[in-house]
PDB file of C-alpha atoms in Angstrom:
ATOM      1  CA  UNK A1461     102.046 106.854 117.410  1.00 62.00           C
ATOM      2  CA  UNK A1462     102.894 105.803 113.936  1.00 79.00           C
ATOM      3  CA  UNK A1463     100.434 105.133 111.164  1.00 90.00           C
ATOM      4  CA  UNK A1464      99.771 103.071 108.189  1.00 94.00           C
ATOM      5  CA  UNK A1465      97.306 104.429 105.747  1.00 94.00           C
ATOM      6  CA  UNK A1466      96.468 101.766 102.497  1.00 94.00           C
ATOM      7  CA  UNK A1467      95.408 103.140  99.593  1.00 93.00           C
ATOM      8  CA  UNK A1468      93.249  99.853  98.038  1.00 92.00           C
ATOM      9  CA  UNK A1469      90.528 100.937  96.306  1.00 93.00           C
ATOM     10  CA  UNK A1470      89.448  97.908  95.309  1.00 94.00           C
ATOM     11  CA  UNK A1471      89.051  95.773  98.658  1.00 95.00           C
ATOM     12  CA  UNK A1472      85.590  94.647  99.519  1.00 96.00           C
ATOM     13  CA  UNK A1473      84.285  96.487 102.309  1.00 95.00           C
ATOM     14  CA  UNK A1474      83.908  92.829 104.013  1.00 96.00           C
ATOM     15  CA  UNK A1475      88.412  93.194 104.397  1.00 96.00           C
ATOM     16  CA  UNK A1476      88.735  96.756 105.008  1.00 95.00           C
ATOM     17  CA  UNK A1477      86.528  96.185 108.276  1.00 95.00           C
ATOM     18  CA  UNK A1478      88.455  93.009 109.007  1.00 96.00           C
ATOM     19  CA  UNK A1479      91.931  94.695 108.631  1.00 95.00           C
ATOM     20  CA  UNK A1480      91.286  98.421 109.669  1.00 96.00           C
ATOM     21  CA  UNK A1481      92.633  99.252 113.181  1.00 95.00           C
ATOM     22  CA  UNK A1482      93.392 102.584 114.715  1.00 93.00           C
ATOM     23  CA  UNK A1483      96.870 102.396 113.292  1.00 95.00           C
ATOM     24  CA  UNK A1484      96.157 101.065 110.025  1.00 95.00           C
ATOM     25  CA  UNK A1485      94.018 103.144 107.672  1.00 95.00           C
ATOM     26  CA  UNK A1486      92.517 102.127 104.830  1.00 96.00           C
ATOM     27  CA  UNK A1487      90.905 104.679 102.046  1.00 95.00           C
ATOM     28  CA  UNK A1488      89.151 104.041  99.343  1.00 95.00           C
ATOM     29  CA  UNK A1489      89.180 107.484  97.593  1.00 94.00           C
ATOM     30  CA  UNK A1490      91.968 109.843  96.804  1.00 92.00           C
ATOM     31  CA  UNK A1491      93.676 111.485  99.077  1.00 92.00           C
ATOM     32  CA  UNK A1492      95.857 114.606  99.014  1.00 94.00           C
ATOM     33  CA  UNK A1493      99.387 112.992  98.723  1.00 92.00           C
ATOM     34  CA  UNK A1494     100.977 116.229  98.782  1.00 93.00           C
ATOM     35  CA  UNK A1495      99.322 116.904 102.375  1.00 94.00           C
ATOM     36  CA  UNK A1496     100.226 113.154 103.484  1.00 93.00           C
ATOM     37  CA  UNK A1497     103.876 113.751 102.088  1.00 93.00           C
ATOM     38  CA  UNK A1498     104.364 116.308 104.348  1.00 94.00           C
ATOM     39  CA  UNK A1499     103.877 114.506 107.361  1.00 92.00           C
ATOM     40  CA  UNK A1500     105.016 111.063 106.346  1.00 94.00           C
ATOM     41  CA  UNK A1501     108.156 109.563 106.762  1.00 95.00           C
ATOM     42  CA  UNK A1502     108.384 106.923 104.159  1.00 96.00           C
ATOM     43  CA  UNK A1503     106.076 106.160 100.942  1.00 96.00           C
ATOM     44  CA  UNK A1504     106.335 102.208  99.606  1.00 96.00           C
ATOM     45  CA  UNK A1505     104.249 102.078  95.950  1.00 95.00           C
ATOM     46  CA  UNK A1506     104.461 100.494  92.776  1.00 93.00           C
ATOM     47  CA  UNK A1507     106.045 103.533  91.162  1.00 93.00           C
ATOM     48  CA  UNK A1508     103.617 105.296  89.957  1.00 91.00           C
ATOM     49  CA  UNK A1509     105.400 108.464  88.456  1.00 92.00           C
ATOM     50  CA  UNK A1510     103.333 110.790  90.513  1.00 93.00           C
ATOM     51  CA  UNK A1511     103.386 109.298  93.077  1.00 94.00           C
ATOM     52  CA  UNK A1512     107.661 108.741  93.016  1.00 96.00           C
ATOM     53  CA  UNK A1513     107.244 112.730  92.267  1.00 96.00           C
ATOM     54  CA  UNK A1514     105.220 113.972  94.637  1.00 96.00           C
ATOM     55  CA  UNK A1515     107.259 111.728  97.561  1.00 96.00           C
ATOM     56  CA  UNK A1516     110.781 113.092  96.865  1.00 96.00           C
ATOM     57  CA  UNK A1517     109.948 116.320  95.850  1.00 95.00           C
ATOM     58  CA  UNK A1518     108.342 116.554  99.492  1.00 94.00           C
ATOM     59  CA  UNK A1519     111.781 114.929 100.230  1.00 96.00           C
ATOM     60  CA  UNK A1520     110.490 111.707 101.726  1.00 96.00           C
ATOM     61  CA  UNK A1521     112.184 108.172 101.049  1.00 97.00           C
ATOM     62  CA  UNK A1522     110.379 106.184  98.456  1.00 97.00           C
ATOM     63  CA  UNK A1523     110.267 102.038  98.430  1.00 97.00           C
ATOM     64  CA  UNK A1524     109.617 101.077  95.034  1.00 96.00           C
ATOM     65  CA  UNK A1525     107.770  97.979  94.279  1.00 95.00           C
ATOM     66  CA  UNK A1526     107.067  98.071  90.273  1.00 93.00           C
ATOM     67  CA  UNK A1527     103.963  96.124  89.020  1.00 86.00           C
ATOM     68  CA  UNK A1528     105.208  96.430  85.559  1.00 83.00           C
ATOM     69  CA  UNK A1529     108.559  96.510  83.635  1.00 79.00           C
ATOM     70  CA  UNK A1530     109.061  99.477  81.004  1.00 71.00           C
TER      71      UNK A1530
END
C-alpha cells in the first residue's frame, strides 16, 4: 500500500483531521528525511536545497515545484 506523508506545519489542526486518512499522513514536526528517502519512491517540494540533496543523494526522483525564483 502506497503512502502520502505532508509535511505542513502550518495547517490548523481543524484540516489535518479533516484530510488525514490511513494513506495520507500529515506531520507537523520534522521528520528524518534521510530515513523517509530510503524507503520512498518519489519526493515533490519546493526545492529546498536540502531537501533536493538529501532526495537524490538517496537516489530518489525529485518533482520540483519552486516557491521562489533566484
Amino acid at each position: 500500500m502506497k503512502e502520502l506523508i505532508l509535511f505542513g506545519p502550518a495547517l490548523p489542526l481543524a484540516q489535518i483531521k479533516k484530510f488525514q486518512t490511513e494513506r495520507l499522513i500529515i506531520v507537523q514536526k520534522i521528520i528524518n528525511l534521510k530515513k523517509v528517502c530510503q524507503e520512498c519512491d518519489l519526493v515533490i517540494c519546493h526545492a529546498g536545497h536540502a531537501t533536493v540533496a538529501r532526495a537524490l543523494l538517496g537516489g530518489v526522483p525529485v518533482v520540483m515545484l519552486p516557491t521562489q525564483a533566484e
